[in-house]
mmCIF file of C-alpha atoms in Angstrom:
data_model
loop_
_atom_site.group_PDB
_atom_site.id
_atom_site.type_symbol
_atom_site.label_atom_id
_atom_site.label_comp_id
_atom_site.label_asym_id
_atom_site.label_seq_id
_atom_site.Cartn_x
_atom_site.Cartn_y
_atom_site.Cartn_z
ATOM 1 C CA MET M 1 146.859 101.149 143.139
ATOM 2 C CA LEU M 2 143.852 103.390 143.632
ATOM 3 C CA VAL M 3 140.815 102.721 141.472
ATOM 4 C CA ILE M 4 138.574 105.746 141.080
ATOM 5 C CA GLY M 5 135.130 105.220 139.573
ATOM 6 C CA SER M 6 133.600 107.517 137.028
ATOM 7 C CA GLN M 7 131.530 110.473 138.198
ATOM 8 C CA THR M 8 127.933 110.892 137.073
ATOM 9 C CA ALA M 9 127.696 114.649 137.671
ATOM 10 C CA ASP M 10 129.047 116.859 134.881
ATOM 11 C CA CYS M 11 128.301 120.206 136.461
ATOM 12 C CA GLY M 12 130.857 121.572 138.942
ATOM 13 C CA TRP M 13 128.033 122.942 141.069
ATOM 14 C CA PHE M 14 127.221 119.408 142.245
ATOM 15 C CA THR M 15 130.686 117.946 142.703
ATOM 16 C CA THR M 16 133.024 117.958 145.679
ATOM 17 C CA PRO M 17 136.767 118.664 145.384
ATOM 18 C CA GLU M 18 137.439 114.939 145.797
ATOM 19 C CA GLN M 19 135.032 114.129 142.965
ATOM 20 C CA GLU M 20 136.590 116.783 140.735
ATOM 21 C CA ALA M 21 140.016 115.359 141.558
ATOM 22 C CA GLY M 22 138.720 111.919 140.629
ATOM 23 C CA GLN M 23 137.568 113.224 137.259
ATOM 24 C CA ASP M 24 140.978 114.806 136.656
ATOM 25 C CA PHE M 25 142.686 111.562 137.613
ATOM 26 C CA ILE M 26 140.567 109.505 135.211
ATOM 27 C CA SER M 27 141.282 111.946 132.405
ATOM 28 C CA GLY M 28 145.014 111.650 133.073
ATOM 29 C CA GLN M 29 145.481 115.116 134.570
ATOM 30 C CA TYR M 30 147.421 113.795 137.536
ATOM 31 C CA ASP M 31 148.985 117.106 138.560
ATOM 32 C CA ARG M 32 145.581 118.756 138.911
ATOM 33 C CA ALA M 33 144.165 115.699 140.671
ATOM 34 C CA ALA M 34 147.040 115.694 143.161
ATOM 35 C CA GLN M 35 146.388 119.344 144.017
ATOM 36 C CA LYS M 36 142.687 118.687 144.674
ATOM 37 C CA PHE M 37 142.824 115.398 146.520
ATOM 38 C CA VAL M 38 142.664 115.753 150.318
ATOM 39 C CA ASP M 39 143.016 112.084 151.190
ATOM 40 C CA PRO M 40 146.784 111.403 151.445
ATOM 41 C CA TYR M 41 146.536 107.992 149.785
ATOM 42 C CA ARG M 42 144.677 109.303 146.707
ATOM 43 C CA LYS M 43 146.971 112.321 146.605
ATOM 44 C CA GLY M 44 150.009 110.036 146.748
ATOM 45 C CA VAL M 45 148.741 107.879 143.875
ATOM 46 C CA ALA M 46 148.145 110.973 141.714
ATOM 47 C CA GLN M 47 151.564 112.372 142.597
ATOM 48 C CA TYR M 48 153.200 109.050 141.763
ATOM 49 C CA ARG M 49 151.432 108.924 138.388
ATOM 50 C CA ALA M 50 152.602 112.486 137.753
ATOM 51 C CA GLY M 51 156.189 111.451 138.449
ATOM 52 C CA GLU M 52 156.416 113.497 141.650
ATOM 53 C CA PHE M 53 157.954 110.683 143.631
ATOM 54 C CA GLN M 54 159.252 112.795 146.511
ATOM 55 C CA LYS M 55 155.792 114.247 147.157
ATOM 56 C CA ALA M 56 154.198 110.841 146.641
ATOM 57 C CA ALA M 57 156.485 109.300 149.254
ATOM 58 C CA ALA M 58 155.573 112.040 151.737
ATOM 59 C CA SER M 59 151.849 111.493 151.089
ATOM 60 C CA PHE M 60 152.035 107.691 151.395
ATOM 61 C CA ALA M 61 153.926 108.065 154.671
ATOM 62 C CA GLN M 62 150.979 110.030 156.100
ATOM 63 C CA VAL M 63 148.336 107.379 155.348
ATOM 64 C CA THR M 64 146.525 106.072 158.432
ATOM 65 C CA ARG M 65 143.406 104.476 156.896
ATOM 66 C CA ALA M 66 143.568 100.787 157.772
ATOM 67 C CA GLU M 67 141.935 99.612 154.525
ATOM 68 C CA VAL M 68 144.721 101.108 152.371
ATOM 69 C CA ARG M 69 147.585 101.063 154.877
ATOM 70 C CA GLU M 70 149.294 98.073 153.262
ATOM 71 C CA ASP M 71 148.994 99.486 149.723
ATOM 72 C CA ALA M 72 150.271 102.841 150.919
ATOM 73 C CA GLN M 73 153.337 101.252 152.516
ATOM 74 C CA TYR M 74 154.007 99.226 149.372
ATOM 75 C CA ASN M 75 153.694 102.333 147.185
ATOM 76 C CA LEU M 76 155.935 104.194 149.624
ATOM 77 C CA GLY M 77 158.574 101.577 148.870
ATOM 78 C CA ASN M 78 158.012 102.056 145.133
ATOM 79 C CA ALA M 79 158.309 105.838 145.399
ATOM 80 C CA ARG M 80 161.549 105.556 147.361
ATOM 81 C CA PHE M 81 162.833 103.042 144.816
ATOM 82 C CA GLN M 82 162.157 105.527 142.040
ATOM 83 C CA LEU M 83 164.096 108.142 143.993
ATOM 84 C CA GLY M 84 167.056 105.806 144.332
ATOM 85 C CA ASP M 85 166.529 105.490 148.087
ATOM 86 C CA LEU M 86 167.104 101.745 148.118
ATOM 87 C CA LEU M 87 167.488 101.446 151.888
ATOM 88 C CA GLY M 88 164.258 103.386 152.416
ATOM 89 C CA ALA M 89 162.484 101.204 149.865
ATOM 90 C CA ILE M 90 163.794 98.051 151.549
ATOM 91 C CA ALA M 91 162.485 99.277 154.910
ATOM 92 C CA ALA M 92 159.021 99.911 153.424
ATOM 93 C CA TYR M 93 158.852 96.523 151.689
ATOM 94 C CA ARG M 94 159.957 94.798 154.882
ATOM 95 C CA ASP M 95 157.173 96.524 156.778
ATOM 96 C CA VAL M 96 154.642 95.223 154.240
ATOM 97 C CA LEU M 97 155.999 91.679 154.518
ATOM 98 C CA LYS M 98 156.064 91.891 158.303
ATOM 99 C CA HIS M 99 152.277 92.256 158.318
ATOM 100 C CA ASN M 100 151.608 90.220 155.172
ATOM 101 C CA PRO M 101 154.321 87.631 154.399
ATOM 102 C CA GLN M 102 152.332 86.495 151.325
ATOM 103 C CA HIS M 103 152.674 89.852 149.498
ATOM 104 C CA GLN M 104 154.519 88.604 146.397
ATOM 105 C CA ASP M 105 155.117 92.016 144.791
ATOM 106 C CA ALA M 106 156.701 93.371 147.977
ATOM 107 C CA ALA M 107 158.900 90.258 148.258
ATOM 108 C CA TYR M 108 160.019 90.578 144.636
ATOM 109 C CA ASN M 109 160.760 94.305 144.915
ATOM 110 C CA LEU M 110 162.587 93.741 148.204
ATOM 111 C CA ALA M 111 164.875 91.188 146.581
ATOM 112 C CA LEU M 112 165.402 93.498 143.596
ATOM 113 C CA ALA M 113 166.261 96.499 145.771
ATOM 114 C CA GLN M 114 168.664 94.450 147.875
ATOM 115 C CA SER M 115 170.425 93.092 144.774
ATOM 116 C CA MET M 116 171.085 96.641 143.585
ATOM 117 C CA LEU M 117 172.942 97.619 146.751
ATOM 118 C CA PRO M 118 176.748 97.616 146.919
ATOM 119 C CA GLN M 119 178.220 94.316 148.074
ATOM 120 C CA ASP M 120 179.208 95.612 151.497
ATOM 121 C CA GLN M 121 175.673 96.884 152.173
ATOM 122 C CA GLN M 122 174.207 93.585 151.000
ATOM 123 C CA GLU M 123 176.440 91.770 153.459
ATOM 124 C CA GLN M 124 175.478 94.206 156.195
ATOM 125 C CA ILE M 125 171.757 93.681 155.537
ATOM 126 C CA ALA M 126 172.239 89.902 155.449
ATOM 127 C CA ALA M 127 174.033 90.092 158.795
ATOM 128 C CA GLU M 128 171.245 92.255 160.231
ATOM 129 C CA GLU M 129 168.584 89.826 159.018
ATOM 130 C CA LYS M 130 170.521 86.916 160.535
ATOM 131 C CA GLN M 131 170.802 88.791 163.819
ATOM 132 C CA ASN M 132 167.083 89.630 163.736
ATOM 133 C CA GLN M 133 166.263 85.967 163.226
ATOM 134 C CA ALA M 134 168.555 85.036 166.098
ATOM 135 C CA ASP M 135 166.920 87.675 168.314
ATOM 136 C CA LYS M 136 163.469 86.384 167.391
ATOM 137 C CA SER M 137 164.511 82.826 168.183
ATOM 138 C CA LYS M 138 166.022 83.933 171.476
ATOM 139 C CA GLN M 139 162.912 85.922 172.326
ATOM 140 C CA ALA M 140 160.730 82.927 171.487
ATOM 141 C CA GLY M 141 162.938 80.781 173.727
ATOM 142 C CA ASP M 142 162.809 83.358 176.517
ATOM 143 C CA ASP M 143 159.026 83.572 176.201
ATOM 144 C CA LYS M 144 158.809 79.778 176.379
ATOM 145 C CA THR M 145 161.076 79.708 179.419
ATOM 146 C CA ASP M 146 159.067 82.463 181.098
ATOM 147 C CA LYS M 147 155.869 80.556 180.375
ATOM 148 C CA GLN M 148 157.328 77.344 181.805
ATOM 149 C CA GLN M 149 158.576 79.173 184.880
ATOM 150 C CA SER M 150 155.184 80.791 185.324
ATOM 151 C CA GLN M 151 153.449 77.432 185.025
ATOM 152 C CA SER M 152 155.953 75.896 187.451
ATOM 153 C CA GLN M 153 155.368 78.711 189.927
ATOM 154 C CA LYS M 154 151.607 78.274 189.618
ATOM 155 C CA GLN M 155 151.980 74.521 190.194
ATOM 156 C CA ARG M 156 154.183 75.119 193.240
ATOM 157 C CA SER M 157 151.654 77.589 194.609
ATOM 158 C CA LYS M 158 148.867 75.089 193.965
ATOM 159 C CA ASP M 159 150.805 72.279 195.643
ATOM 160 C CA SER M 160 151.634 74.529 198.586
ATOM 161 C CA GLN M 161 147.986 75.523 198.969
ATOM 162 C CA GLN M 162 146.882 71.902 198.795
ATOM 163 C CA GLN M 163 149.483 70.952 201.407
ATOM 164 C CA GLN M 164 148.344 73.814 203.607
ATOM 165 C CA ASP M 165 144.700 72.791 203.237
ATOM 166 C CA LYS M 166 145.610 69.185 204.031
ATOM 167 C CA GLN M 167 147.553 70.255 207.124
ATOM 168 C CA GLU M 168 144.662 72.428 208.278
ATOM 169 C CA GLN M 169 142.281 69.487 207.863
ATOM 170 C CA GLN M 170 144.609 67.243 209.862
ATOM 171 C CA ASP M 171 144.980 69.892 212.571
ATOM 172 C CA LYS M 172 141.223 70.309 212.747
ATOM 173 C CA LYS M 173 140.731 66.560 212.935
ATOM 174 C CA GLN M 174 143.274 66.282 215.747
ATOM 175 C CA GLN M 175 141.662 69.207 217.533
ATOM 176 C CA ASP M 176 138.232 67.610 217.225
ATOM 177 C CA GLN M 177 139.614 64.316 218.487
ATOM 178 C CA GLN M 178 141.313 66.048 221.416
ATOM 179 C CA GLN M 179 138.146 67.915 222.278
ATOM 180 C CA SER M 180 136.178 64.693 222.062
ATOM 181 C CA SER M 181 138.725 62.939 224.289
ATOM 182 C CA ASP M 182 138.707 65.774 226.807
ATOM 183 C CA SER M 183 134.929 65.758 226.836
ATOM 184 C CA LYS M 184 134.872 61.992 227.406
ATOM 185 C CA GLN M 185 137.385 62.253 230.213
ATOM 186 C CA GLN M 186 135.390 65.048 231.798
ATOM 187 C CA GLN M 187 132.251 63.005 231.488
ATOM 188 C CA ASP M 188 133.902 59.916 233.033
ATOM 189 C CA LYS M 189 135.286 62.004 235.853
ATOM 190 C CA GLN M 190 131.888 63.510 236.518
ATOM 191 C CA GLU M 191 130.286 60.060 236.544
ATOM 192 C CA GLN M 192 132.889 58.830 238.982
ATOM 193 C CA GLN M 193 132.248 61.804 241.244
ATOM 194 C CA ASP M 194 128.512 61.202 241.035
ATOM 195 C CA LYS M 195 128.983 57.531 241.904
ATOM 196 C CA LYS M 196 131.213 58.428 244.829
ATOM 197 C CA GLN M 197 128.675 60.906 246.098
ATOM 198 C CA GLN M 198 125.954 58.288 245.819
ATOM 199 C CA SER M 199 128.150 55.766 247.670
ATOM 200 C CA ASP M 200 128.936 58.252 250.398
ATOM 201 C CA SER M 201 125.292 59.090 250.693
ATOM 202 C CA SER M 202 124.372 55.386 251.009
ATOM 203 C CA LYS M 203 126.984 54.868 253.708
ATOM 204 C CA GLN M 204 125.687 57.858 255.621
ATOM 205 C CA GLU M 205 122.175 56.521 255.453
ATOM 206 C CA GLN M 206 123.314 53.161 256.786
ATOM 207 C CA GLN M 207 125.169 54.810 259.669
ATOM 208 C CA ASP M 208 122.116 56.887 260.478
ATOM 209 C CA LYS M 209 119.982 53.763 260.621
ATOM 210 C CA LYS M 210 122.403 52.028 262.973
ATOM 211 C CA GLN M 211 122.412 54.946 265.323
ATOM 212 C CA GLN M 212 118.644 54.928 265.434
#
């Protein structure tokens, strides 16, 4: 619940509406405090204390401040419980426990509200909870399968890339070897041609000498 500290200023000239509302709240004038509070959480607490549960529920439902969001949702459940809206209270308590499974008061009130429902509604809620658990388990399994498939796909892509890189290296090696072989053959052929030219030149020189 909201804890409002005492105010040091006694003169209304130096107090804000929120401070005046706080003073009314501390003095037990919850109706007046609820009219002056602007913050929906503080307004809801004052309305709840004043027994205006319908208004309190509406105020708690409007709370967006993160630091009191859990308390507001819990008090929303309490206000709905006071109104006899057991299903609404159960929904609010479940929301609290969804974000904070260790909230003992919400767990106790949830069990209490559920026990007050007619038997057929209790069975329906139990069936819904069982289905929700099954859906969660299925979703967890699907997520695990998706993760495994994603990892398998990544591994296949990695293996394929490695195979491609290996093939490219082999192709490059073969190409280099072929180029080297071609170059050697060209070199040998050129040497043979050079030798033949030298031989032909020597023969020509010998013939020239004979003729002389």
